[in-house]
């Protein structure tokens, strides 16, 4: 059986709405049950105690070894978001938290103006990374969902809700601010700006409604100091700074290397496609920008970890599933490298020696995603003819209808 016939047989199964969600739920239950059985859910302990610490007006960013290892690094508003979970019975709240993260990401991807098969394949492409993120009880899947939803709301002319997603992501983990990259796709920029101002005020003040203004204002200051401290120690941690700058530091052995030149270079490269102003309304250009933003968010952040790459691989999925067909050999090769070397290297499918002696010590999980990102930038700049091959005809109209319904 050739590969085309194989995928033709898979298509009916993955064209249904729920198979991939069922797979995600099973994996989520399995990894959650396993972690609970081994009392290995430290991150969730940090999360839930942000609510109780806020309730008692304690420092949200101090160490509390009697409750958990490490410390909180999320914005004060997170103590409000986690509250409904934290007040549930102990074990139930953990499963509900995992369920929430799964459903939010699945919902966001399903809003993309693509046929169901392509949306489900995007989900399948990032399944391994979702599993890793869930195993660490992280919010990265939710951050990816907010970025995708921002893009979808702008496509559907729902700027008010796009602004909400941006500011919510920003106040929780800063990452969400990168979705401002979609600003130029808005058809009503003044309304978009006003919506950003509105939500920035509402979400800034919201925690004060549940606690006290003085306490929350002080917590914002504490948050700033915690992030500065975390950034300073990330470069020396084997588990942190899985970014382009971190990879360069590990490869060269120069841990004093500043991230700033790498970040500036990344921003300049990221901005180059914006010179293609005539293409802002092209659906394919917009899909590629979405993929670029998702990858850039992880590649150039010193806070990136292995578990953060669910954000990047949603971008890989969006890029690959919206490529005009037939695919070029180079595109297939880049995708295979990204999946095998970038994602599956954490599994038993990857040679153990290379995994532990080359990939992890040098942070080479970054490299395949960097290759995908550079490919996307190249295509956005030099492959203008691709825009004639619409991935999903009338995507803006379809999305507006799907969101309204």
XYZ file of N, CA and C in Angstrom, residues 150-273:
372
model
N -7.262 34.320 19.160
C -7.069 35.721 18.758
C -7.100 35.840 17.240
N -6.344 34.980 16.575
C -6.302 34.979 15.110
C -7.694 34.709 14.539
N -8.391 33.733 15.093
C -9.720 33.367 14.592
C -10.722 34.497 14.783
N -10.679 35.151 15.937
C -11.617 36.248 16.194
C -11.362 37.425 15.258
N -10.094 37.701 14.969
C -9.787 38.779 14.029
C -10.267 38.402 12.633
N -10.055 37.148 12.240
C -10.566 36.681 10.953
C -12.090 36.832 10.890
N -12.746 36.571 12.006
C -14.205 36.650 12.054
C -14.732 38.023 12.420
N -13.845 39.026 12.413
C -14.209 40.413 12.706
C -14.778 40.565 14.116
N -14.232 39.818 15.036
C -14.622 39.882 16.442
C -13.458 40.478 17.248
N -13.118 41.723 16.937
C -11.937 42.355 17.529
C -12.030 42.470 19.051
N -13.228 42.660 19.559
C -13.419 42.811 21.004
C -12.934 41.571 21.740
N -13.290 40.395 21.228
C -12.890 39.144 21.869
C -11.447 38.774 21.554
N -10.965 39.222 20.405
C -9.541 39.027 20.089
C -8.686 39.782 21.114
N -9.093 40.995 21.427
C -8.368 41.799 22.413
C -8.415 41.145 23.789
N -9.556 40.553 24.134
C -9.670 39.840 25.409
C -8.646 38.710 25.492
N -8.537 37.906 24.439
C -7.593 36.783 24.432
C -6.153 37.265 24.579
N -5.828 38.367 23.897
C -4.470 38.910 23.973
C -4.133 39.342 25.395
N -5.015 40.135 25.982
C -4.728 40.678 27.304
C -4.793 39.607 28.391
N -5.678 38.618 28.239
C -5.730 37.535 29.207
C -4.416 36.742 29.180
N -3.941 36.410 27.977
C -2.669 35.711 27.846
C -1.518 36.519 28.409
N -1.577 37.830 28.232
C -0.520 38.705 28.746
C -0.514 38.744 30.264
N -1.678 38.902 30.859
C -1.749 39.024 32.320
C -1.492 37.696 33.031
N -1.667 36.594 32.316
C -1.381 35.291 32.926
C 0.102 34.946 32.806
N 0.640 35.064 31.589
C 1.994 34.548 31.377
C 2.825 35.378 30.397
N 2.396 36.581 30.074
C 3.089 37.493 29.163
C 3.056 37.034 27.711
N 3.146 35.697 27.477
C 3.233 35.182 26.113
C 2.127 35.716 25.206
N 0.941 35.900 25.775
C -0.201 36.263 24.945
C -0.018 37.537 24.159
N 0.884 38.405 24.596
C 1.068 39.689 23.932
C 1.570 39.532 22.500
N 2.195 38.392 22.192
C 2.711 38.201 20.834
C 1.586 38.197 19.801
N 0.355 37.908 20.237
C -0.768 37.884 19.295
C -1.107 39.274 18.770
N -0.472 40.309 19.324
C -0.623 41.651 18.738
C -0.075 41.679 17.314
N 0.690 40.662 16.957
C 1.211 40.561 15.588
C 0.088 40.505 14.563
N -1.117 40.123 14.996
C -2.250 40.030 14.074
C -3.002 41.356 13.936
N -2.491 42.391 14.598
C -3.162 43.698 14.587
C -3.434 44.189 13.168
N -2.467 43.986 12.274
C -2.606 44.519 10.911
C -3.658 43.780 10.090
N -4.148 42.661 10.599
C -5.204 41.935 9.901
C -6.596 42.439 10.299
N -6.659 43.256 11.329
C -7.949 43.777 11.777
C -8.516 44.755 10.752
N -9.806 44.656 10.520
C -10.467 45.559 9.574
C -11.035 46.788 10.272
N -10.940 46.821 11.593
C -11.402 47.990 12.352
C -10.396 48.251 13.463
N -9.276 48.837 13.079
C -8.167 49.005 14.015
C -8.503 49.927 15.191
N -9.238 51.031 14.986
C -9.600 51.860 16.159
C -10.403 51.065 17.198
N -11.354 50.250 16.744
C -12.131 49.436 17.680
C -11.232 48.419 18.381
N -10.290 47.868 17.641
C -9.355 46.904 18.212
C -8.532 47.552 19.324
N -8.025 48.754 19.067
C -7.215 49.471 20.048
C -8.044 49.789 21.293
N -9.262 50.264 21.100
C -10.133 50.571 22.234
C -10.449 49.312 23.037
N -10.624 48.205 22.334
C -10.901 46.935 23.015
C -9.697 46.492 23.848
N -8.493 46.707 23.307
C -7.286 46.379 24.058
C -7.184 47.214 25.336
N -7.494 48.488 25.217
C -7.455 49.373 26.390
C -8.499 48.924 27.413
N -9.706 48.613 26.934
C -10.788 48.180 27.822
C -10.390 46.923 28.597
N -9.908 45.906 27.894
C -9.593 44.636 28.553
C -8.341 44.746 29.416
N -7.404 45.608 29.034
C -6.217 45.784 29.869
C -6.607 46.363 31.232
N -7.589 47.257 31.241
C -8.062 47.847 32.502
C -8.878 46.830 33.294
N -9.819 46.167 32.614
C -10.695 45.208 33.293
C -9.897 44.077 33.928
N -8.982 43.485 33.168
C -8.230 42.345 33.672
C -7.183 42.755 34.714
N -6.730 44.002 34.638
C -5.809 44.511 35.658
C -6.528 44.679 36.993
N -7.762 45.165 36.921
C -8.527 45.469 38.130
C -9.240 44.235 38.685
N -9.570 43.275 37.822
C -10.387 42.132 38.233
C -9.912 41.448 39.516
N -8.628 41.126 39.677
C -8.205 40.473 40.932
C -8.481 41.329 42.172
N -8.530 42.652 41.981
C -8.780 43.547 43.103
C -10.202 43.405 43.634
N -11.113 42.954 42.788
C -12.500 42.749 43.199
C -12.585 41.609 44.217
N -11.757 40.593 44.049
C -11.795 39.414 44.910
C -10.860 39.542 46.120
N -9.819 40.354 45.990
C -8.874 40.522 47.080
C -8.881 42.016 47.453
N -7.754 42.667 47.535
C -7.774 44.114 47.816
C -6.861 44.819 46.821
N -7.179 46.075 46.468
C -6.327 46.805 45.511
C -4.878 46.904 45.970
N -4.677 47.197 47.261
C -3.306 47.351 47.763
C -2.522 46.050 47.614
N -3.154 44.955 47.963
C -2.486 43.652 47.875
C -2.147 43.298 46.433
N -3.082 43.505 45.513
C -2.862 43.146 44.111
C -1.807 44.043 43.477
N -1.842 45.340 43.799
C -0.822 46.243 43.258
C 0.574 45.819 43.712
N 0.669 45.429 44.963
C 1.960 44.947 45.475
C 2.337 43.626 44.808
N 1.339 42.816 44.499
C 1.596 41.525 43.851
C 2.143 41.718 42.440
N 1.665 42.753 41.747
C 2.210 43.030 40.411
C 3.693 43.371 40.500
N 4.060 44.114 41.535
C 5.476 44.437 41.741
C 6.276 43.175 42.052
N 5.709 42.317 42.902
C 6.369 41.047 43.225
C 6.522 40.172 41.983
N 5.516 40.185 41.130
C 5.549 39.394 39.893
C 6.713 39.839 39.016
N 6.860 41.155 38.891
C 7.960 41.696 38.079
C 9.307 41.199 38.593
N 9.508 41.274 39.893
C 10.788 40.845 40.479
C 11.002 39.343 40.291
N 9.926 38.556 40.390
C 10.069 37.107 40.228
C 10.459 36.747 38.806
N 9.916 37.475 37.827
C 10.240 37.198 36.425
C 11.680 37.587 36.102
N 12.127 38.707 36.665
C 13.518 39.126 36.448
C 14.465 38.078 37.035
N 14.153 37.602 38.235
C 14.991 36.588 38.873
C 14.975 35.280 38.084
N 13.778 34.869 37.644
C 13.656 33.619 36.896
C 14.451 33.689 35.603
N 14.392 34.830 34.921
C 15.124 34.981 33.659
C 16.632 34.876 33.885
N 17.103 35.384 35.020
C 18.545 35.373 35.296
C 19.076 33.970 35.556
N 18.213 33.069 36.075
C 18.679 31.713 36.381
C 18.339 30.718 35.273
N 17.489 31.108 34.325
C 17.088 30.197 33.256
C 18.268 29.711 32.426
N 19.215 30.611 32.172
C 20.321 30.273 31.267
C 21.227 29.187 31.826
N 21.179 28.965 33.131
C 22.047 27.960 33.750
C 21.305 26.676 34.087
N 20.015 26.632 33.758
C 19.229 25.442 34.068
C 19.183 24.506 32.870
N 19.383 23.196 33.081
C 19.320 22.240 31.962
C 17.901 22.029 31.454
N 16.918 22.499 32.215
C 15.524 22.280 31.843
C 14.853 23.542 31.304
N 15.527 24.688 31.426
C 14.959 25.962 31.007
C 15.701 26.494 29.781
N 15.196 27.611 29.273
C 15.832 28.305 28.147
C 16.067 27.377 26.955
N 15.042 26.598 26.618
C 15.120 25.755 25.418
C 14.703 26.631 24.238
N 15.550 27.600 23.954
C 15.300 28.607 22.932
C 16.491 28.671 21.985
N 16.403 29.547 21.001
C 17.525 29.702 20.061
C 18.758 30.182 20.806
N 18.577 31.200 21.658
C 19.722 31.718 22.421
C 20.277 30.646 23.352
N 19.386 29.881 23.982
C 19.827 28.815 24.880
C 20.590 27.738 24.144
N 20.133 27.399 22.942
C 20.827 26.398 22.132
C 22.229 26.892 21.760
N 22.335 28.155 21.388
C 23.633 28.714 21.023
C 24.573 28.704 22.231
N 24.039 29.071 23.408
C 24.867 29.055 24.614
C 25.388 27.651 24.915
N 24.527 26.654 24.759
C 24.937 25.285 25.054
C 25.946 24.767 24.028
N 25.722 25.093 22.768
C 26.623 24.624 21.718
C 28.006 25.254 21.830
N 28.044 26.531 22.219
C 29.327 27.245 22.304
C 29.964 27.116 23.679
N 29.148 26.735 24.679
C 29.657 26.677 26.044
C 29.794 28.037 26.681
N 29.325 29.083 25.993
C 29.405 30.452 26.504
C 28.071 30.836 27.148
N 27.938 30.581 28.445
C 26.689 30.855 29.129
C 26.537 32.326 29.521
N 27.548 33.114 29.225
C 27.465 34.554 29.473
C 26.907 35.288 28.249
N 26.684 34.555 27.167
C 26.185 35.165 25.935
C 24.817 35.796 26.175
N 24.670 37.040 25.797
C 23.408 37.750 25.986
C 22.354 37.260 24.994
N 21.108 37.206 25.454
C 20.008 36.810 24.582
C 19.572 37.951 23.668
N 19.967 39.179 24.023
C 19.442 40.346 23.311
C 19.765 40.353 21.820
N 21.031 40.102 21.395
C 21.306 40.096 19.950
C 20.495 39.038 19.206
N 20.306 37.875 19.840
C 19.519 36.810 19.212
C 18.064 37.239 19.099
N 17.547 37.846 20.164
C 16.157 38.300 20.151
C 15.932 39.383 19.110
N 16.837 40.348 19.034
C 16.704 41.431 18.047
C 16.738 40.868 16.632
N 17.657 39.928 16.393
C 17.730 39.287 15.070
C 16.428 38.559 14.763
N 15.907 37.827 15.749
C 14.656 37.104 15.554
C 13.500 38.031 15.244
N 13.407 39.147 15.970
C 12.326 40.114 15.745
C 12.419 40.715 14.346
N 13.638 41.044 13.918
C 13.819 41.636 12.581
C 13.403 40.656 11.480
N 13.806 39.389 11.649
C 13.414 38.375 10.669
C 11.905 38.161 10.700
N 11.349 38.111 11.912
C 9.908 37.936 12.072
C 9.136 39.056 11.377
N 9.672 40.278 11.422
C 8.964 41.441 10.886
C 9.057 41.569 9.370
N 10.009 40.885 8.751
C 10.208 41.036 7.302
C 8.939 40.788 6.471
N 8.143 39.763 6.766
C 6.942 39.535 5.956
C 5.936 40.685 5.997
